[in-house]
Tab-separated table of C-alpha atoms in Angstrom:
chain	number	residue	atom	x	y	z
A	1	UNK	CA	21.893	-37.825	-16.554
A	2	UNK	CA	18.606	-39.535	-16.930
A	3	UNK	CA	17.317	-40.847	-13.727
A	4	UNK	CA	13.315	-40.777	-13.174
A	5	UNK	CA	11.730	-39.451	-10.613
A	6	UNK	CA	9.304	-40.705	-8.238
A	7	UNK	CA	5.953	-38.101	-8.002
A	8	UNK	CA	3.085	-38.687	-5.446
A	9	UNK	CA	0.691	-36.568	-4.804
A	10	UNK	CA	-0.729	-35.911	-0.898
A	11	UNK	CA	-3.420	-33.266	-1.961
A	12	UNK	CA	-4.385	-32.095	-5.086
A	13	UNK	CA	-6.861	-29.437	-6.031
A	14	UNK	CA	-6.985	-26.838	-8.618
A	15	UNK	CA	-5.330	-24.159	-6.526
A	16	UNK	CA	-3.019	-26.011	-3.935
A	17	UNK	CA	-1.419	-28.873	-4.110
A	18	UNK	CA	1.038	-31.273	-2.148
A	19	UNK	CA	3.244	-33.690	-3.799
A	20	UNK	CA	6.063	-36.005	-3.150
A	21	UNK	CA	9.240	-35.602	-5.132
A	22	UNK	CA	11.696	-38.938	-4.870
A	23	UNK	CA	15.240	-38.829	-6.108
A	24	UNK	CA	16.292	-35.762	-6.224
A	25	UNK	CA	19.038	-33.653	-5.045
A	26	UNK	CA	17.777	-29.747	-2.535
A	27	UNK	CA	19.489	-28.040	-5.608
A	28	UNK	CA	16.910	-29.307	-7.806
A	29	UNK	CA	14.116	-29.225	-5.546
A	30	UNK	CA	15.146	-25.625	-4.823
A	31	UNK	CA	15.395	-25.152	-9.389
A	32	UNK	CA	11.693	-26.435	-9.463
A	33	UNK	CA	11.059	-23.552	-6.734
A	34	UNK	CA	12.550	-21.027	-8.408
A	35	UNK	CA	11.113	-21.940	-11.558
A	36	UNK	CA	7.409	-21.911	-10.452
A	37	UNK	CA	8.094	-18.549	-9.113
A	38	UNK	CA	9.929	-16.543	-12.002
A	39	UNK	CA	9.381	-18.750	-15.121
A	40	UNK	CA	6.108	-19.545	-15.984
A	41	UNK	CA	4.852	-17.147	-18.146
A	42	UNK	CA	1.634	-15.421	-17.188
A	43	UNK	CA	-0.706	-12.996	-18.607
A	44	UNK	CA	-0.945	-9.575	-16.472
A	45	UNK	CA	-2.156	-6.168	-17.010
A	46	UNK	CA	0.314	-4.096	-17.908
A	47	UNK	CA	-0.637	-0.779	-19.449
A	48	UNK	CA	-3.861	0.816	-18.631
A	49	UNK	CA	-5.540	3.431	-20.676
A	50	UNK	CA	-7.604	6.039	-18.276
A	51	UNK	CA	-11.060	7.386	-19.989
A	52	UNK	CA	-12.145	8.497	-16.892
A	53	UNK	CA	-11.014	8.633	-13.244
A	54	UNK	CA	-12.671	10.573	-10.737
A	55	UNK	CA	-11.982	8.079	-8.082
A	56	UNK	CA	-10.038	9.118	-5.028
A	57	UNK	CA	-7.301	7.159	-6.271
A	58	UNK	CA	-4.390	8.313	-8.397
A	59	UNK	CA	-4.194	6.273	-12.046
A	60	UNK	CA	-0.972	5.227	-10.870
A	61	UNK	CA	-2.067	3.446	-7.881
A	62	UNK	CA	-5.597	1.971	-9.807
A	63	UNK	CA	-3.423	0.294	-12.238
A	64	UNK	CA	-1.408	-0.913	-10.065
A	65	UNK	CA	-3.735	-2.755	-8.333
A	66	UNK	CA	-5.338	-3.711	-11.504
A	67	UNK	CA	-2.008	-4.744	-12.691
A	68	UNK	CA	-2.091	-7.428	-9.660
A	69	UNK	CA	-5.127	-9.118	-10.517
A	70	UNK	CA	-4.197	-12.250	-11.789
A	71	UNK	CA	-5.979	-13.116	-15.055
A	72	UNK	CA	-5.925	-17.447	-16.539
A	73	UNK	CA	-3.860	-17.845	-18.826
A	74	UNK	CA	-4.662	-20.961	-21.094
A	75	UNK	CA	-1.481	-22.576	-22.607
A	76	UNK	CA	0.189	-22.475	-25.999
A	77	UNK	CA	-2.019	-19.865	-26.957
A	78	UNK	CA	-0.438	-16.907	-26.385
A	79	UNK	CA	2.823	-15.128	-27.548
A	80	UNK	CA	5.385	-13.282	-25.445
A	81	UNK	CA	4.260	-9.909	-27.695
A	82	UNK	CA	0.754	-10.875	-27.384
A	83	UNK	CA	-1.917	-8.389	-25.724
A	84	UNK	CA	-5.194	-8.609	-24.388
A	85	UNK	CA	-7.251	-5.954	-24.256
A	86	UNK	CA	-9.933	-5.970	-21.108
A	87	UNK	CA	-12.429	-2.633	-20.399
A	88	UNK	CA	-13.958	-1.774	-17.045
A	89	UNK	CA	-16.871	0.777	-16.627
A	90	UNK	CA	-17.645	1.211	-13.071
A	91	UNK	CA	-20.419	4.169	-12.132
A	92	UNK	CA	-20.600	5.383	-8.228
A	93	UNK	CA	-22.112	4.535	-5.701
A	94	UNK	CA	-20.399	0.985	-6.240
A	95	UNK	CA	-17.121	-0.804	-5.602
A	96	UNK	CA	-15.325	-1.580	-8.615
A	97	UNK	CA	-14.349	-5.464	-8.423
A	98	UNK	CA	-11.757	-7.680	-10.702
A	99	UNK	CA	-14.731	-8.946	-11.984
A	100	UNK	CA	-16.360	-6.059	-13.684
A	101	UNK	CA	-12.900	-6.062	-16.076
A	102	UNK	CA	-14.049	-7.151	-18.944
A	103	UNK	CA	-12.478	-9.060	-21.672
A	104	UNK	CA	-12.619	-10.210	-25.184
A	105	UNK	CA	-11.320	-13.791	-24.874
A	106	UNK	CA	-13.089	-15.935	-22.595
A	107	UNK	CA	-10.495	-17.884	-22.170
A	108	UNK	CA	-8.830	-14.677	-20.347
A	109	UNK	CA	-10.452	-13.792	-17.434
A	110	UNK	CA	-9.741	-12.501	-14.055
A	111	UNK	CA	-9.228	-15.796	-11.713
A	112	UNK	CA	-10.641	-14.605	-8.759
A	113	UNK	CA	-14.398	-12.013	-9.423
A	114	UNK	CA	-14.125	-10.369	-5.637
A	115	UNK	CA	-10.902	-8.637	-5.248
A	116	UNK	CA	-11.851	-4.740	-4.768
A	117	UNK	CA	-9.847	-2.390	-7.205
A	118	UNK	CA	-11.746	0.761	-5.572
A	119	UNK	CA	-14.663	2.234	-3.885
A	120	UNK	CA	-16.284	4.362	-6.051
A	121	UNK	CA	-18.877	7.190	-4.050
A	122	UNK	CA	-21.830	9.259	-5.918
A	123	UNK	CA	-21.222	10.411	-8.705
A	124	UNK	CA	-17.133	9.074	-9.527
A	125	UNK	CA	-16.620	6.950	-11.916
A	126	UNK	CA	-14.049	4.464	-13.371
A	127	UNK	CA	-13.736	3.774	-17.441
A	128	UNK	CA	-10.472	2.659	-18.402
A	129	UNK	CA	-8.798	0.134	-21.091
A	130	UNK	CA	-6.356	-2.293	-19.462
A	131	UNK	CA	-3.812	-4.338	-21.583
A	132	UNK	CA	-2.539	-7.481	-20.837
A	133	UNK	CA	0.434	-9.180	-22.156
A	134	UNK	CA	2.420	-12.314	-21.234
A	135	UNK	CA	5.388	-11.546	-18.604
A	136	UNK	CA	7.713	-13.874	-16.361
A	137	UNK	CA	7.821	-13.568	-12.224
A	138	UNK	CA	11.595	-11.971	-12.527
A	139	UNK	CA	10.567	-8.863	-13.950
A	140	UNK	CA	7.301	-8.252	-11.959
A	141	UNK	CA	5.492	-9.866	-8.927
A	142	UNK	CA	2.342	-9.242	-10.956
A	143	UNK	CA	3.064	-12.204	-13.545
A	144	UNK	CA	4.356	-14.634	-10.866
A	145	UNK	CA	1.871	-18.020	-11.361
A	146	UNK	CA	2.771	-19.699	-8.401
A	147	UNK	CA	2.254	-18.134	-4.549
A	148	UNK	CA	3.310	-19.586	-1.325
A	149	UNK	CA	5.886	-22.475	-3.223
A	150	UNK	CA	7.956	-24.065	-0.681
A	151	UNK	CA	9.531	-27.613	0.042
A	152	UNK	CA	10.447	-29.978	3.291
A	153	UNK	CA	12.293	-32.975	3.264
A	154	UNK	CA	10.120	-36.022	4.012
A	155	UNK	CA	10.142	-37.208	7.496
A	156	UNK	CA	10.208	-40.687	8.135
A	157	UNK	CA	8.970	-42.106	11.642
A	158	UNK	CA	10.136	-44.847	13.367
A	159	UNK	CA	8.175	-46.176	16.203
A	160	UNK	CA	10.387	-47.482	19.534
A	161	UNK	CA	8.992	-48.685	22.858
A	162	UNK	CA	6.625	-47.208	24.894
A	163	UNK	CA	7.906	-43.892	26.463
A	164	UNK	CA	8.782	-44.093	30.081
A	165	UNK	CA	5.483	-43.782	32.430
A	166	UNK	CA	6.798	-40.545	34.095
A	167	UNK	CA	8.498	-38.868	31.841
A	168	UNK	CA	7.489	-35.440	30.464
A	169	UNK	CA	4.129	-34.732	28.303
A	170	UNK	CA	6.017	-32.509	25.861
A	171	UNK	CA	4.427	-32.303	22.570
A	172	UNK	CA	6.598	-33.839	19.351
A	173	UNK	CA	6.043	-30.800	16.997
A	174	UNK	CA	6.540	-31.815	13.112
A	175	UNK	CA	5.469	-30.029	10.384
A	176	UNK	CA	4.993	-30.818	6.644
A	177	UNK	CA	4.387	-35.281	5.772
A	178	UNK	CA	5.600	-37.991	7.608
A	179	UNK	CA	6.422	-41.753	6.324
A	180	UNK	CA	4.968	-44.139	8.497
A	181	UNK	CA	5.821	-47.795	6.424
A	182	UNK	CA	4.594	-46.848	3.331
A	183	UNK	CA	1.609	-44.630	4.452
A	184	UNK	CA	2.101	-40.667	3.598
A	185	UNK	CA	-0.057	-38.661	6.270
A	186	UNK	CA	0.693	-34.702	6.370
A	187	UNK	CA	1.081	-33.458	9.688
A	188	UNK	CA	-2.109	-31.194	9.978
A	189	UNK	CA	-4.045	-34.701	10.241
A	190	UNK	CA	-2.993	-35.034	13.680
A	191	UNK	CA	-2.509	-31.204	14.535
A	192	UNK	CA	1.222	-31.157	13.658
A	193	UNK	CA	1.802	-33.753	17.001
A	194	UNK	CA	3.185	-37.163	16.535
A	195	UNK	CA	2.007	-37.632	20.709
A	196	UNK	CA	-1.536	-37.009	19.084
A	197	UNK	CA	-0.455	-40.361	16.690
A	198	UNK	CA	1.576	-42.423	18.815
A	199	UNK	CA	0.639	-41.730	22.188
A	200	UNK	CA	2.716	-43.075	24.678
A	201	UNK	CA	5.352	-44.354	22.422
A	202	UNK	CA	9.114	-43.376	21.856
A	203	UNK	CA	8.710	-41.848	18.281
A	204	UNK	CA	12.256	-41.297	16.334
A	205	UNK	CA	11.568	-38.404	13.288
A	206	UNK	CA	14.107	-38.230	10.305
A	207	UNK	CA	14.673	-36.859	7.040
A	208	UNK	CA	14.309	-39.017	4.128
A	209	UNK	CA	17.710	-38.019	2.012
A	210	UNK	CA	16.609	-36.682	-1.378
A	211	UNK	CA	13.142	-37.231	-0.741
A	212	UNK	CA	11.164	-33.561	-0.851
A	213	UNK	CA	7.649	-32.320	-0.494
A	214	UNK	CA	6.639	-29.231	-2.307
A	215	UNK	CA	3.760	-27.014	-1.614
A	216	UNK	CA	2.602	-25.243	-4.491
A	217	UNK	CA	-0.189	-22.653	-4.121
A	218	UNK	CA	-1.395	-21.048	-7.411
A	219	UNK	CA	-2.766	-17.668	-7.854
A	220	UNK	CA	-5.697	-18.698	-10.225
A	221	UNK	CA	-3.787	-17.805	-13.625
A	222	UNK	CA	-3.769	-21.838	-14.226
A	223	UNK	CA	-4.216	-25.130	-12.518
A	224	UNK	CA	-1.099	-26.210	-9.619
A	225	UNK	CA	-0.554	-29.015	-11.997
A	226	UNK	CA	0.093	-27.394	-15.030
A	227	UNK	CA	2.190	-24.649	-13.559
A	228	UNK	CA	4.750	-27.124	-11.996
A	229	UNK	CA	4.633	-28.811	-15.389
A	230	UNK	CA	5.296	-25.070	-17.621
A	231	UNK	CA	7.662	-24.319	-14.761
A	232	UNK	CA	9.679	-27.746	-15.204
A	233	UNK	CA	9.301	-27.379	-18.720
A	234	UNK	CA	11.371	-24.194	-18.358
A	235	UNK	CA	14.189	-25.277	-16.445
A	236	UNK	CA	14.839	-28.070	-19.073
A	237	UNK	CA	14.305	-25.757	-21.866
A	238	UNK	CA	16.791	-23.665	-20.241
A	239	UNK	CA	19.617	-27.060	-19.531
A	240	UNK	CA	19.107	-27.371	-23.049
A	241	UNK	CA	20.315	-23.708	-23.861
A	242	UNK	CA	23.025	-24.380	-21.743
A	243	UNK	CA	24.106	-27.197	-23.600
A	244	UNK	CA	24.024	-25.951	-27.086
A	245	UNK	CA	25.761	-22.716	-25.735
A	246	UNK	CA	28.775	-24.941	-24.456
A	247	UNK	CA	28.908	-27.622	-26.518
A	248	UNK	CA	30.710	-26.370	-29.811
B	1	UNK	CA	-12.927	25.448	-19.321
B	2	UNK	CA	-9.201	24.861	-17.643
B	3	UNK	CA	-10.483	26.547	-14.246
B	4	UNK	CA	-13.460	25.827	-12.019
B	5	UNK	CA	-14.058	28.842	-9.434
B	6	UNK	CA	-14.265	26.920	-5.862
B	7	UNK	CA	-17.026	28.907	-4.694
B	8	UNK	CA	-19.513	29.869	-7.868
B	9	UNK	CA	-18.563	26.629	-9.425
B	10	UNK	CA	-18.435	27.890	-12.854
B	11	UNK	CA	-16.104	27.565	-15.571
B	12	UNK	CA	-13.584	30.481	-15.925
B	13	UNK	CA	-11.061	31.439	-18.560
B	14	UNK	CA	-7.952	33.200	-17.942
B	15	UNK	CA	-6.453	35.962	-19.753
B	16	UNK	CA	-2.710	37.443	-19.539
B	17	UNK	CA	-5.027	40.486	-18.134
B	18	UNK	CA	-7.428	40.137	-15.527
B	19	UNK	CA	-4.847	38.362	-13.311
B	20	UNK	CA	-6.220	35.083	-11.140
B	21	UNK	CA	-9.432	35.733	-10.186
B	22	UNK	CA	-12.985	34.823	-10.950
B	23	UNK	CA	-15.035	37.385	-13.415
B	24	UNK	CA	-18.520	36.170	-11.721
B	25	UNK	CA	-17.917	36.334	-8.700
B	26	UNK	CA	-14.326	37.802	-7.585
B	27	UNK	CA	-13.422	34.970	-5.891
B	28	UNK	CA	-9.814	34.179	-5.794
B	29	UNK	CA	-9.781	30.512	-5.820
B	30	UNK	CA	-9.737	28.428	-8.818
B	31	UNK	CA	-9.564	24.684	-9.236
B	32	UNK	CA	-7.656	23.558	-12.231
B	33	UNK	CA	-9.640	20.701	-14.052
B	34	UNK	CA	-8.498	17.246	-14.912
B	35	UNK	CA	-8.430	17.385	-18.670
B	36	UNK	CA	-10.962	15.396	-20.763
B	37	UNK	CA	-7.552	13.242	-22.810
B	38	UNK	CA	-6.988	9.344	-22.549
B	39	UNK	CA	-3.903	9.006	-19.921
B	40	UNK	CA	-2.042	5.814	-20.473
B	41	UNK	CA	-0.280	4.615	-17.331
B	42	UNK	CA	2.534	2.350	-17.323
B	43	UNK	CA	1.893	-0.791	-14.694
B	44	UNK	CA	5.112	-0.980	-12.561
């Protein structure tokens, strides 16, 4: 079953992105999902070595938190045993950030600097060894690449007459990207109201069969683009499992 | 050093003998310290 698909992207930047899937079925477009969410591999700290905590905080709950910082993770160069080894030293009267964990490779690096692991008054401090090592979205939240990864089918608009003089001013809510001819325009361009587009016109809104837009936010460990590909790349990794498994 | 009296603040060792109770100062209060080791935590 070879049949290509139709990608267009609305909006495109490093960390969210808005595309246009053609030709394929909600099963698949709901595979892709899943995928983004619990397949791509992603590096994540996930045993932590206290020197010295004198914090307020239990180690438990510091690594934890540490645990959800997401760090990049370049591609192809790391194994699924692989480890990374970052080091944070954090003296009081400070707040220890993400950013003050640092690391060997600087390839692997905390993807967002500001994210406060702990307040640290006179005198505490914070030393600690954190390990990182490559993990998949079903077994921990903390290796999930993608956040906030959701689809809508495509609406197209059709245009009618002009709406009757007296009736009602109710607003025409639609949310997610409309098909006007062969123009793509998401909904937040005209505050999610098609009166704000068409005003005073009968407006018809349908779904575009097989036709989906994804929203894919990423949580810094790689670009959106890339983790839609890894996360594809999965799924037909995983169809071609299946087949070898079946076919005898 | 495994205690720390709460009021004197100075070390104190314990023997099966003189029961719980700081030799410096009498006090009764003692505040077990965290020990100097490398923990390893488990992320989960």
């Amino acid at each position: 079953m070879a049949t290509d698909f139709d990608v267009e992207f609305i909006e495109d930047t490093e960390r969210e992105a808005r595309f246009l899937v053609r030709g394929i079925t909600p099963a698949f477009a709901n595979g892709i999902r899943r995928a983004i969410l619990a397949d791509v591999p992603t590096l994540s700290i996930d045993t932590v070595r206290f020197v010295e905590n004198s914090s307020v905080l239990f180690d438990e709950v510091l690594a934890l938190r540490m645990g959800l910082v997401p760090l990049t993770t370049p591609e192809g160069e790391f194994d699924e045993d692989d480890t990374v080894t970052l080091a944070i030293d954090v003296e009081g009267p400070a707040t220890a950030y993400s950013g003050d964990l640092v690391s060997p490779d600087p390839q692997v690096e905390p993807a967002d600097e500001n994210i406060p692991l702990i307040e640290l008054k006179d005198g505490q401090r914070l030393e600690a060894e954190a390990e990182a090592k490559l993990g998949r979205g079903r077994d921990h939240a903390k290796f999930q690449g993608g956040v906030a990864v959701g689809y809508r089918h495509l609406q197209h608009v059709e245009v009618g007459d002009d709406a009757s003089e007296y009736g009602e001013d109710e607003a025409q809510i639609v949310r997610g990207v409309i098909e006007d001819g062969d123009e793509l325009v998401a909904t937040s361009e005209f505050g999610h109201d098609l009166t704000n587009r068409y005003p005073g016109k009968e407006v018809t809104v349908e779904d575009v069969p097989n036709a989906f837009v994804f929203h894919v936010e990423s949580d810094g460990s790689m670009p959106v683009d890339e983790l839609v590909l890894r996360a594809v790349d999965t799924l037909s990794t995983r169809a071609d499992e299946l087949r070898e498994k079946v076919s005898l | 050093m495994s205690y720390k009296c709460s009021r004197c603040k100075r070390d104190v060792e314990l023997d099966a003998y003189g029961g719980v109770r700081c030799p410096y100062c009498g006090h009764r209060v003692l505040l077990k310290e965290r020990s100097r080791d490398v923990k390893e935590v488990d992320v989960q």
